[in-house]
Coordinates of C-alpha atoms and ligand atoms in Angstrom, one line a residue:
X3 CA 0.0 0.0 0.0
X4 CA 1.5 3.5 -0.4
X5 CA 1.9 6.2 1.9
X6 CA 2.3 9.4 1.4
X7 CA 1.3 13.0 3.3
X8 CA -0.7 13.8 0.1
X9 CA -3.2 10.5 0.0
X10 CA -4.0 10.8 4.1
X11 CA -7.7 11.2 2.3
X12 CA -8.4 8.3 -0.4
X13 CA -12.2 9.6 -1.9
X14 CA -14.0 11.9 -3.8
X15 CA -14.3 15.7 -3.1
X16 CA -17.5 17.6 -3.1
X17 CA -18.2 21.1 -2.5
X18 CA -15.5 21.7 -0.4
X19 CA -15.6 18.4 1.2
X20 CA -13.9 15.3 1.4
X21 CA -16.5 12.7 0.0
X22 CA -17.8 10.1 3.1
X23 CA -17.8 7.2 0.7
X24 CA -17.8 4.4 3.2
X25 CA -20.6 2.9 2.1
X26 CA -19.2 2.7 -1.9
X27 CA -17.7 -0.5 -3.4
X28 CA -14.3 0.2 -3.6
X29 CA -11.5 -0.8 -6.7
X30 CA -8.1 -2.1 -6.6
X31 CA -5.2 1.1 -8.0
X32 CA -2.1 -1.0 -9.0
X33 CA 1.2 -0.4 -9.3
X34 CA 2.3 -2.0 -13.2
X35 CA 6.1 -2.2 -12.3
X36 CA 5.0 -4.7 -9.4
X37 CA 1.6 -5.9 -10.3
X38 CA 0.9 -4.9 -6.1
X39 CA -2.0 -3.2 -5.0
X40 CA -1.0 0.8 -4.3
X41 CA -5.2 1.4 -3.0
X42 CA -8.5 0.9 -3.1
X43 CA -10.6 3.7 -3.6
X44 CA -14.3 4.1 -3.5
X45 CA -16.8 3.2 -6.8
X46 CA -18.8 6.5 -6.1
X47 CA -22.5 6.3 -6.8
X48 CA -24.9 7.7 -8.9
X49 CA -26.4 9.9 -6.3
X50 CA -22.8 11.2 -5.0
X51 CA -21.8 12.5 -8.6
X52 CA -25.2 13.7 -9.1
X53 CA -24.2 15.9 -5.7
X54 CA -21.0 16.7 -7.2
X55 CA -22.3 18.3 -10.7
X56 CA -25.1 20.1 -8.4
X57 CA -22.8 21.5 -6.3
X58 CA -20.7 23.0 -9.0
X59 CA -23.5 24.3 -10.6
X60 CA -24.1 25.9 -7.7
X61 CA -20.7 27.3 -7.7
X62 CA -21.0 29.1 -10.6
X63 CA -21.7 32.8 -10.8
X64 CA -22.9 34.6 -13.4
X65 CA -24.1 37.8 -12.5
X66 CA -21.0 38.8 -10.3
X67 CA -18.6 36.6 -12.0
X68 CA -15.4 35.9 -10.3
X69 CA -13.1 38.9 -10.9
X70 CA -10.5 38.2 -12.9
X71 CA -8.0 39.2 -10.3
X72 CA -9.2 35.8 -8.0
X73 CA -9.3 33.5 -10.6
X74 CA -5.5 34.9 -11.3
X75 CA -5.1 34.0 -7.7
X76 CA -6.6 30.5 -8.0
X77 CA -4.2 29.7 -11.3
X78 CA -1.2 31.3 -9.6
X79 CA -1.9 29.0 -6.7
X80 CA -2.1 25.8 -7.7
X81 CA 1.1 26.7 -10.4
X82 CA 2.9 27.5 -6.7
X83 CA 1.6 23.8 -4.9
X84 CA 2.3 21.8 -8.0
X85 CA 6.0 23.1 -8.2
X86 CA 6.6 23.0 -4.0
X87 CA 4.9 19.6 -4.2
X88 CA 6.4 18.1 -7.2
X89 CA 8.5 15.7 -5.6
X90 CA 5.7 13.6 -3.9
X91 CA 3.3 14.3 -6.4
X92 CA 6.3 12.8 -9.2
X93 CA 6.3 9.9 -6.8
X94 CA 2.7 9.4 -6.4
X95 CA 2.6 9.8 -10.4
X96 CA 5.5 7.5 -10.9
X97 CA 4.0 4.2 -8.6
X98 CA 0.3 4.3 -10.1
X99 CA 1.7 5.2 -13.9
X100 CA 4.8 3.7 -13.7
X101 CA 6.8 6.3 -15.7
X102 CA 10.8 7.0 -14.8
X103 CA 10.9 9.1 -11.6
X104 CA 12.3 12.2 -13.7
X105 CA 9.6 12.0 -16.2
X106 CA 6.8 12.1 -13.6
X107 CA 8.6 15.2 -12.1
X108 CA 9.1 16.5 -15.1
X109 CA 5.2 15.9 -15.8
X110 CA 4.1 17.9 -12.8
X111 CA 6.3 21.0 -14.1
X112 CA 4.5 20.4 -17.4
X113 CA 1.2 20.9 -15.6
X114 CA 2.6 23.9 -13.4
X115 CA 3.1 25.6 -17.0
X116 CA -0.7 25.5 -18.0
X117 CA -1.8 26.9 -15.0
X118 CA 1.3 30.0 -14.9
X119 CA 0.2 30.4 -19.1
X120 CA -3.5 30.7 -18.2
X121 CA -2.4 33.4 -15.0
X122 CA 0.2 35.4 -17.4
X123 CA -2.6 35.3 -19.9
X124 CA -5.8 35.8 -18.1
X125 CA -6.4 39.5 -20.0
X126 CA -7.4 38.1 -23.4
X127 CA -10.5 36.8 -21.7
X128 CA -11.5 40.9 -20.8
X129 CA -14.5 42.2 -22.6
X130 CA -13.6 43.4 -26.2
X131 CA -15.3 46.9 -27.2
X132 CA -16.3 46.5 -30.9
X133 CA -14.4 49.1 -33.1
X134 CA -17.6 49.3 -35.6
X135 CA -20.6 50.3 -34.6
X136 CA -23.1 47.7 -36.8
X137 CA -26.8 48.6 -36.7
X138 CA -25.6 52.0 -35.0
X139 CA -25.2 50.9 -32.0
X140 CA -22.1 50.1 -30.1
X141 CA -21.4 46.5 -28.5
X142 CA -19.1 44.6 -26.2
X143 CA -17.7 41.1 -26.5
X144 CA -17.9 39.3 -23.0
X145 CA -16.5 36.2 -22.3
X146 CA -18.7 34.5 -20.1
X147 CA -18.0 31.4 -18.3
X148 CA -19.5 28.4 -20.1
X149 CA -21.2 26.9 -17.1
X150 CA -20.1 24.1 -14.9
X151 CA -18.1 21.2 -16.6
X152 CA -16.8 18.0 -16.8
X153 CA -13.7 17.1 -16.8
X154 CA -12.7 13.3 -18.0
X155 CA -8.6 12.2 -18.2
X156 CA -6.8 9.2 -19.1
X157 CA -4.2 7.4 -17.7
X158 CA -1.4 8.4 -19.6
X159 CA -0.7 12.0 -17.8
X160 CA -2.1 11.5 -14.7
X161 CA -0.8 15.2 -13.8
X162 CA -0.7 17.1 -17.2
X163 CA -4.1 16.4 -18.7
X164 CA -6.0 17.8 -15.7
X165 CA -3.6 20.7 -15.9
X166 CA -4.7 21.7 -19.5
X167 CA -8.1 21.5 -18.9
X168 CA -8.4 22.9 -15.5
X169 CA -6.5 25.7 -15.7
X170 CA -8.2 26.8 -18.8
X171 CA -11.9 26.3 -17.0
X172 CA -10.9 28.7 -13.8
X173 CA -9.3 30.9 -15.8
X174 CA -13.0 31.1 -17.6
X175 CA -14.5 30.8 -14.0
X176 CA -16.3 27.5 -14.5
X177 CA -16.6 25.1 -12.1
X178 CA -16.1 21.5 -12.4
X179 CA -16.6 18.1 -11.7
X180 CA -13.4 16.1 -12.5
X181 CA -12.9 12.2 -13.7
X182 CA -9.8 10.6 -13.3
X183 CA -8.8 7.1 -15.2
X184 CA -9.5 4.3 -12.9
X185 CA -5.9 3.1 -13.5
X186 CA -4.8 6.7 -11.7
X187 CA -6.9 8.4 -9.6
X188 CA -4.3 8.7 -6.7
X189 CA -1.9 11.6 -7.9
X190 CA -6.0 13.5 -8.5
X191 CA -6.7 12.7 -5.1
X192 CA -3.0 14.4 -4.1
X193 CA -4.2 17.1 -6.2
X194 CA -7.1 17.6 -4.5
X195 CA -5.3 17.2 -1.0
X196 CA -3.4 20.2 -1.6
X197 CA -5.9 22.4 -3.1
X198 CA -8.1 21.2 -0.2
X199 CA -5.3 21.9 2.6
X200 CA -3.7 25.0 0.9
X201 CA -5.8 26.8 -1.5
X202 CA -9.6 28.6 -0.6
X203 CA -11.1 27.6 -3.8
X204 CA -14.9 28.8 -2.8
X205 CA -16.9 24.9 -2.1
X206 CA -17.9 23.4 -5.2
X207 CA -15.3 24.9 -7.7
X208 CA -13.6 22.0 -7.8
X209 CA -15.0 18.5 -7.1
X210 CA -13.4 15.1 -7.5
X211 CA -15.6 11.8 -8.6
X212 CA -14.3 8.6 -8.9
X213 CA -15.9 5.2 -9.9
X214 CA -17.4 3.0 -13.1
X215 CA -17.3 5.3 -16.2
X216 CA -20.4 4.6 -17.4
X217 CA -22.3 5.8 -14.5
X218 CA -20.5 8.9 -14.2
X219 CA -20.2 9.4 -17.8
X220 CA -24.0 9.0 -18.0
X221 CA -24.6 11.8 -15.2
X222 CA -21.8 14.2 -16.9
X223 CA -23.8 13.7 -20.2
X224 CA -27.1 13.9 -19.3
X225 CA -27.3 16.7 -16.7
X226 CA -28.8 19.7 -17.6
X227 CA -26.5 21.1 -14.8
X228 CA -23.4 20.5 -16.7
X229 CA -23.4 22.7 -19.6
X230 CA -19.7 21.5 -21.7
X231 CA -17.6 18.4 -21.3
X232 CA -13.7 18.3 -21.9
X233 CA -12.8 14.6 -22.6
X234 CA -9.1 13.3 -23.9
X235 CA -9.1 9.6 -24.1
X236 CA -9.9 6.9 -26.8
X237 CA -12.2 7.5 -29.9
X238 CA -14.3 5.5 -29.4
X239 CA -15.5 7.1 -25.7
X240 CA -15.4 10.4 -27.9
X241 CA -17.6 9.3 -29.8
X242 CA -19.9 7.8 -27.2
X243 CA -19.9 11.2 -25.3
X244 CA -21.0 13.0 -28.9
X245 CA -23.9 10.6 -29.1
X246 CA -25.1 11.1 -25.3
X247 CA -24.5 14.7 -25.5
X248 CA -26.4 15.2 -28.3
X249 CA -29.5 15.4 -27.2
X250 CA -29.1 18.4 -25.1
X251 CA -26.4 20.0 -27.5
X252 CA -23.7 20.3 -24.9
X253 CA -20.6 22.0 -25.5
X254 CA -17.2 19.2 -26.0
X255 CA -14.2 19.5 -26.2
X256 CA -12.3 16.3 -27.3
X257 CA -8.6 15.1 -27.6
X258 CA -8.8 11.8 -28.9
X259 CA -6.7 9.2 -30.5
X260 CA -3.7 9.8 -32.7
X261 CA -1.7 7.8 -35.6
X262 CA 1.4 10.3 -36.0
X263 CA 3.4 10.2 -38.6
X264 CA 7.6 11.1 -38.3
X265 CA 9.0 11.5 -41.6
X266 CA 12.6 11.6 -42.5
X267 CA 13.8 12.9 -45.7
X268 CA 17.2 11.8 -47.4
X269 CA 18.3 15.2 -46.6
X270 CA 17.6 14.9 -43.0
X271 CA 20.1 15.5 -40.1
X272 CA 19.4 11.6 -39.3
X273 CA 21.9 11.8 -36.0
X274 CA 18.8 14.6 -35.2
X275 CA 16.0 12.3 -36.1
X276 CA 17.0 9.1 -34.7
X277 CA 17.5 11.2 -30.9
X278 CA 14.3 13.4 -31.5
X279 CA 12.4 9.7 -32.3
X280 CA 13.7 8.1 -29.2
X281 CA 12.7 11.2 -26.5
X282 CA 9.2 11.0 -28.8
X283 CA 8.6 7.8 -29.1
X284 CA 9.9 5.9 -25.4
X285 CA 7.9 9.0 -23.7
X286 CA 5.9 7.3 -21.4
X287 CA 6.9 3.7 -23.0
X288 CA 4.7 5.3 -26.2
X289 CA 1.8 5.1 -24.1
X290 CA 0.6 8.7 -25.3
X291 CA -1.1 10.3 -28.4
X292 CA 1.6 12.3 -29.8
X293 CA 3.8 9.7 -30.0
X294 CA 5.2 8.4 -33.6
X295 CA 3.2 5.4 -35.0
X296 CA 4.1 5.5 -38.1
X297 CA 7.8 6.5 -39.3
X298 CA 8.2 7.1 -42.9
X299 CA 12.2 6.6 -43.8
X300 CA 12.9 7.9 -47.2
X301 CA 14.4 4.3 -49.2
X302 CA 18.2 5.6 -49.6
X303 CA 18.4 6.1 -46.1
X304 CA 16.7 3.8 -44.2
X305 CA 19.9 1.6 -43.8
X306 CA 21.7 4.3 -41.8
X307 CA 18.5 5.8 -39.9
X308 CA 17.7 1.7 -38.9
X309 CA 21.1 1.4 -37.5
X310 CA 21.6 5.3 -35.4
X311 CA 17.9 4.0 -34.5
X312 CA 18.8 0.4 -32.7
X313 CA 22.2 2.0 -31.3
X314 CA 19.9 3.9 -29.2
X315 CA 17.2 1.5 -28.4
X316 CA 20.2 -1.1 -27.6
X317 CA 21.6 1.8 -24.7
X318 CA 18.2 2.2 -23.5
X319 CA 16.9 0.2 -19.9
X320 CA 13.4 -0.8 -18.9
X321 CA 12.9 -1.4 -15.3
X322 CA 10.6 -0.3 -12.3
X323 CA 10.2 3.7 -13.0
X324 CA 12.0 4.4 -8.7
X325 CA 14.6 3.1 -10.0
X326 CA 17.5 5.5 -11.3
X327 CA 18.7 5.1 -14.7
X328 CA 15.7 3.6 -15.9
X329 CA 14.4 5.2 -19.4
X330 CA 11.2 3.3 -19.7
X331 CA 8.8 2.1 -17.2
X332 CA 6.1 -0.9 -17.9
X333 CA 3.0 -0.9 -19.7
X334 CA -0.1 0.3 -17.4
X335 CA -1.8 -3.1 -17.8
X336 CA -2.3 -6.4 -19.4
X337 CA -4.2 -5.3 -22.5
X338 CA -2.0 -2.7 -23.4
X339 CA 0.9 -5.2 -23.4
X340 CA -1.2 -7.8 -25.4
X341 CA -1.8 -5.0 -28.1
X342 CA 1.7 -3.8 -28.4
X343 CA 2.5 -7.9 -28.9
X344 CA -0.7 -8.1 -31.1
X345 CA 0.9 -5.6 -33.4
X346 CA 4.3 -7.1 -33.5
X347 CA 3.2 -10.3 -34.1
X348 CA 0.9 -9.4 -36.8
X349 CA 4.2 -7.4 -38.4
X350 CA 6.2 -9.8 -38.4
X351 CA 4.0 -12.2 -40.0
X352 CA 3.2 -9.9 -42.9
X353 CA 7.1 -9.4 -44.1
X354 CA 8.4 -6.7 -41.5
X355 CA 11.7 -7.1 -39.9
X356 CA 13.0 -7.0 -36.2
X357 CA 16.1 -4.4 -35.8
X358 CA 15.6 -4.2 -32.3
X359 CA 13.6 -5.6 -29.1
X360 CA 12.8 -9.4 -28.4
X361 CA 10.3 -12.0 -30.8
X362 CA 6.8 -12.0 -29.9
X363 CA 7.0 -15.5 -28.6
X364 CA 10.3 -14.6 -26.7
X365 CA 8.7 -12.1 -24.2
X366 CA 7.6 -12.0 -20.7
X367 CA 4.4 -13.2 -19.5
X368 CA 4.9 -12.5 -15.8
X369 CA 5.4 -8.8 -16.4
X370 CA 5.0 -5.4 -18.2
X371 CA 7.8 -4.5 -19.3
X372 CA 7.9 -4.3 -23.1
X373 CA 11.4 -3.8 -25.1
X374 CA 11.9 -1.1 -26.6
X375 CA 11.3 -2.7 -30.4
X376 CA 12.0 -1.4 -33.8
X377 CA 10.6 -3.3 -37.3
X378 CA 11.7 -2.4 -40.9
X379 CA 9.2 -3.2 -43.8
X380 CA 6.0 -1.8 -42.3
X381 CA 3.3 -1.6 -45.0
X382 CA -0.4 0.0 -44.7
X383 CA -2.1 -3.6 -44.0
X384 CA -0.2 -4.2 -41.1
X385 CA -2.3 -3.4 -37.8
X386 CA 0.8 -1.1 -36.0
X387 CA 0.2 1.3 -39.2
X388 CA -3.3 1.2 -38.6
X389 CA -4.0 1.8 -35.0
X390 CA -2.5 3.6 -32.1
X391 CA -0.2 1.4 -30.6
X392 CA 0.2 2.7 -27.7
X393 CA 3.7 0.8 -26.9
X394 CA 7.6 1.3 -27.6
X395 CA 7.1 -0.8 -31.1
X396 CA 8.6 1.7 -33.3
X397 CA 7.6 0.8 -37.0
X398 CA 10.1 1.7 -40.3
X399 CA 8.4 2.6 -43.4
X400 CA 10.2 3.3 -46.8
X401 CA 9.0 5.8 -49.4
X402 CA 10.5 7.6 -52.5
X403 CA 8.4 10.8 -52.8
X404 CA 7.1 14.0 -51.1
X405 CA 3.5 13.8 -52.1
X406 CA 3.5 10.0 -51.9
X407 CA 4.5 10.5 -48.7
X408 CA 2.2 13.1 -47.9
X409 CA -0.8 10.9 -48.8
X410 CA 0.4 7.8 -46.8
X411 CA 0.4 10.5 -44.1
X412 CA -2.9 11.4 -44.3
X413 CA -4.2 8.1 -45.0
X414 CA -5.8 7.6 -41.3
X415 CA -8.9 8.8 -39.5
X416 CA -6.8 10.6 -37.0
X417 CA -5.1 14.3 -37.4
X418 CA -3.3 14.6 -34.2
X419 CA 0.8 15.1 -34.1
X420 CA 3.0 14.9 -36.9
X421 CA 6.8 15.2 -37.7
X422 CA 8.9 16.5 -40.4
X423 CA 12.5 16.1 -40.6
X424 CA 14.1 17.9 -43.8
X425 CA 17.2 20.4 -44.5
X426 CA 15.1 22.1 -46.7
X427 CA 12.7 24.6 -45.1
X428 CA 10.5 25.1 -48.1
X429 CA 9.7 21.4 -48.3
X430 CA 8.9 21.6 -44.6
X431 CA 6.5 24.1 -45.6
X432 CA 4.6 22.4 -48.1
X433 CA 4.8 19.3 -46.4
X434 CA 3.1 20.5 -43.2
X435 CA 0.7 22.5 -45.4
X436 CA -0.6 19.3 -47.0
X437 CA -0.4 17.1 -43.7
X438 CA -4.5 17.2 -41.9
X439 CA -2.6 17.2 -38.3
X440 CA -3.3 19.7 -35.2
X441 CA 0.2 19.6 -34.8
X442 CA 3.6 19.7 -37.1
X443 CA 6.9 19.5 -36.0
X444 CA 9.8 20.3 -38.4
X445 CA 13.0 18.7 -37.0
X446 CA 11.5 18.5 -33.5
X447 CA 9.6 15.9 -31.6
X448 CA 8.4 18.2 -29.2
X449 CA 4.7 17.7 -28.6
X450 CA 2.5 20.4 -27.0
X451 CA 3.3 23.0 -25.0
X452 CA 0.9 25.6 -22.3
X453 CA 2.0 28.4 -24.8
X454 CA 0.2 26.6 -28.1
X455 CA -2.9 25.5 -29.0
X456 CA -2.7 21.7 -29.4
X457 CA -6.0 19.1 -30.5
X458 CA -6.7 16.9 -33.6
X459 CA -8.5 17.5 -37.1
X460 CA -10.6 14.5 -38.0
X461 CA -11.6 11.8 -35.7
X462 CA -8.6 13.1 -33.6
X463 CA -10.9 15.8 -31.3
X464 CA -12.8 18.9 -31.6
X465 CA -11.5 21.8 -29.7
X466 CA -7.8 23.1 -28.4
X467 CA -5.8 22.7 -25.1
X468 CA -3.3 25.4 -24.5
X469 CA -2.6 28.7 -25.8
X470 CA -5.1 31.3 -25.9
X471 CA -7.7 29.0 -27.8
X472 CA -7.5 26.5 -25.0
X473 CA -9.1 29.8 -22.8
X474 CA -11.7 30.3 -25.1
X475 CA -12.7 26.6 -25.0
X476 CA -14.4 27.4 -21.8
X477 CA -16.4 30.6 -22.2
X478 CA -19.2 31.0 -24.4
X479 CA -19.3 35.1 -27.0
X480 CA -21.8 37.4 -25.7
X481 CA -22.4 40.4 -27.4
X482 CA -23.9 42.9 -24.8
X483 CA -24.4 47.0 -25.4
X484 CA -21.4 48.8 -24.3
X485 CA -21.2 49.7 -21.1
X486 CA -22.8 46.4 -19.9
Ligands
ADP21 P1 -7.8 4.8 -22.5 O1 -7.8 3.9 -23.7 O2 -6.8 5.8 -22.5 O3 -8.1 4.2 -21.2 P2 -10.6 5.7 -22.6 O4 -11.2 6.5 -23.6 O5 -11.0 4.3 -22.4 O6 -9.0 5.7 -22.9 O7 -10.6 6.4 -21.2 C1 -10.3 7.7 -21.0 C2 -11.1 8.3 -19.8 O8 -12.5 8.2 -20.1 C3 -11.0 7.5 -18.5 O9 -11.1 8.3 -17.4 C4 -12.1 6.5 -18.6 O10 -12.5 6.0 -17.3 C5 -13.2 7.4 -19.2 N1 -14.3 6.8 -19.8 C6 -14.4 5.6 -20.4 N2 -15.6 5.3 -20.9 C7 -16.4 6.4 -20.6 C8 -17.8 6.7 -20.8 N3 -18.6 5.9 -21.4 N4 -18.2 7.9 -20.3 C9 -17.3 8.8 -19.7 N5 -16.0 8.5 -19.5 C10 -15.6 7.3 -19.9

């Protein structure tokens, strides 16, 4: 079981309260690098999350809004406790994700940066005179808070993807109603522990619900209370929540899956590619959205990109995440391994190579640490070109040509992150002109950032975390007579 100052509470949070849940089922939080049990947390009920979306509701104000100078406050805050706190909340992060120890630190900076971005950037969201006067009359923009929200994460950042979306909702002054994954609720509950213990949110801002998805998606859906969701998480839940938001036309905003493509001209600084693909790609043992799926290799270098590629897998060591020196922790659970093997499998079977990593048949069964693996020969009916992985299986595919490869690009459902690397600037132009993704890099692997506006075109999301446009996810235009 762990310990820790931050989880002396182990429930849901509502309206300024820690949730008495003692009556709730309870579910097992596990630590992947040991299979042991880290927790058990309460199933919260129907009627408890009902509370929870009443009392933000109830938190909201709309005719004396919160001034923009508190909700500066509030962001400025929790930027202040994530960084003092970033130790035990990397630790926390770390046992229930299983991520190296200096990633999960790293990952709680990453989330202090959303919240400082949305405090250094709360003016945008001041009421915007109009400069014409249409009709004769003279009118002001406000930017009124959406309403009260729901906010659903996933596993992968148990830390950053909470960040994104809730810094942008106070900054907006909406209150929510957050959903952790089931696989890591604990560095939430730590969250909560120090906004509870350090910061005086006013009750109901901020409440915590924990428990079977489909009861509390069903309640975050169909509320009338709940005016906008934020989701980031699989398709295939986005596309549930669009279906049973429908109905009431609620506001969404959705990060869902990715199949990025990382495309390496012949001109390319490969040294720069092969280092920029490992720090993508082994981020979070490929567990996250932006992370390559597909890498195109142009033909006449693929020899020399394959080997810089498995010199760097070959240096690289998978182990328990506390442990120092480790660069990649396990897979979060048994079906996540099974798919990453799935896709290997089915790889190999259909002509690809193995460059680096283990056979399917040669791997562990009694644990979740994957190899970091690397296949040559990837063609578009294999299942690893056509799905998210989701696992360090990093997949070689030759081409000859810029628009060919352009097309094979954009030959998915999802729009998400992609990759250029080129010496030639105006072909990085035109390339990420022509590629449907949220995101381009050009000789980068970076993913997003508080400072940009990062979401997917397609079946990839609707929407925008970060930047100014993640802000203005969570108000709604009114046009009002000056003055007002
Ligand atoms: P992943 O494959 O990353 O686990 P999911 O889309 O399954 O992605 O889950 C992402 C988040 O959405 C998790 O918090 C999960 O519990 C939640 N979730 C799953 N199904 C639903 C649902 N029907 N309604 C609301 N939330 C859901």
């Amino acid at each position: 079981m762990i310990e820790s100052p931050l989880l002396q509470q182990r429930t849901g949070y509502i309206n300024g309260h820690w949730a008495d849940t003692t009556d709730c089922d309870t579910f097992a939080v596990f630590n992947p690098a040991t299979g042991k049990v880290l927790a058990r947390v309460p199933a919260m009920n129907a009627a408890m999350v009902t509370r929870a979306v009443e009392s933000a509701h109830g938190s909201l104000r709309l005719t004396q809004p919160y001034p923009l100078s508190e909700r500066r406050r509030w962001l400025e805050g929790v930027r202040d406790t994530l960084t003092a706190n970033r130790d035990e909340l990397g630790r926390i992060l770390c046992l229930e994700h299983g991520k190296p120890l200096p990633e999960a630190r790293g990952e709680v900076d990453y989330a202090a940066g959303f919240f400082d971005f949305c405090a250094r950037n709360l003016d945008a969201l001041q009421p915007r005179a109009l400069d014409e006067r249409p009709k004769n009359c003279d009118w002001t923009v406000h930017y009124r808070p959406v309403g009260a929200v729901g906010l659903i994460t996933p596993w992968n950042f148990p830390i950053g993807m909470i960040a994104k979306k809730l810094s942008a909702a106070l900054a907006a002054g909406c209150p929510a109603v957050i959903k952790p994954a089931s696989e890591t609720p604990l560095t939430m509950i730590a969250l909560f522990s120090l906004l509870h213990e350090q910061l005086a949110l006013p009750p109901g801002l901020v409440n915590l619900v924990m428990g079977k998805a489909r009861v509390i998606g069903t309640i975050l859906c169909q509320h009338p209370d709940v005016a906008m969701l934020s989701f980031t998480g699989s398709t295939e839940v986005g596309r549930t929540l669009i279906a049973d938001t429908a109905e009431q036309v609620k506001k969404l905003s959705l990060e869902l899956g990715g199949n990025a493509p990382y495309i390496v001209f012949e001109d390319a600084d490969l040294e720069a590619a092969a280092e920029n693909l490992v720090a993508n790609k082994f981020r979070g043992s490929g567990q996250t959205c932006v992370c390559a799926n597909r890498v195109f290799v142009h033909h006449r270098v693929m020899d020399r990109f394959g080997a810089l590629l498995t010199d760097r897998v070959a240096a690289m060591t998978v182990g328990d995440g506390l442990r120092d020196g480790v660069d990649l922790g396990p897979l979060i659970n048994q079906a996540g391994y099974d798919k990453v093997q799935r896709h290997l499998q089915d790889a190999l079977e259909k002509g690809a190579t193995l460059l680096a990593g283990q056979r399917p048949e040669d791997l562990s069964t009694d644990n979740l640490f994957f190899p970091p693996t690397v296949i040559r020969g990837v063609t578009a009916d294999m299942d690893c070109y056509r799905e998210e992985t989701f696992g360090p299986l990093v997949p070689l595919a030759g081409f000859d040509g810029e628009e060919e490869v352009v097309r094979a690009a954009n030959d998915t459902e999802f729009g998400l992150a992609a990759y250029v690397f080129t010496a030639d600037a105006e072909r990085a132009r035109r390339v990420a002109a022509g590629l449907r993704f949220g995101h381009v890099g050009w000789n980068t692997g970076t993913g997003p950032t508080p400072e940009a506006p990062f979401g997917g075109m397609k079946a990839s999301g609707i929407g925008r975390e970060g930047g100014l446009e993640g802000m203005f996810e969570f108000v709604e235009a009114q046009t009002v007579p000056r003055g007002f």
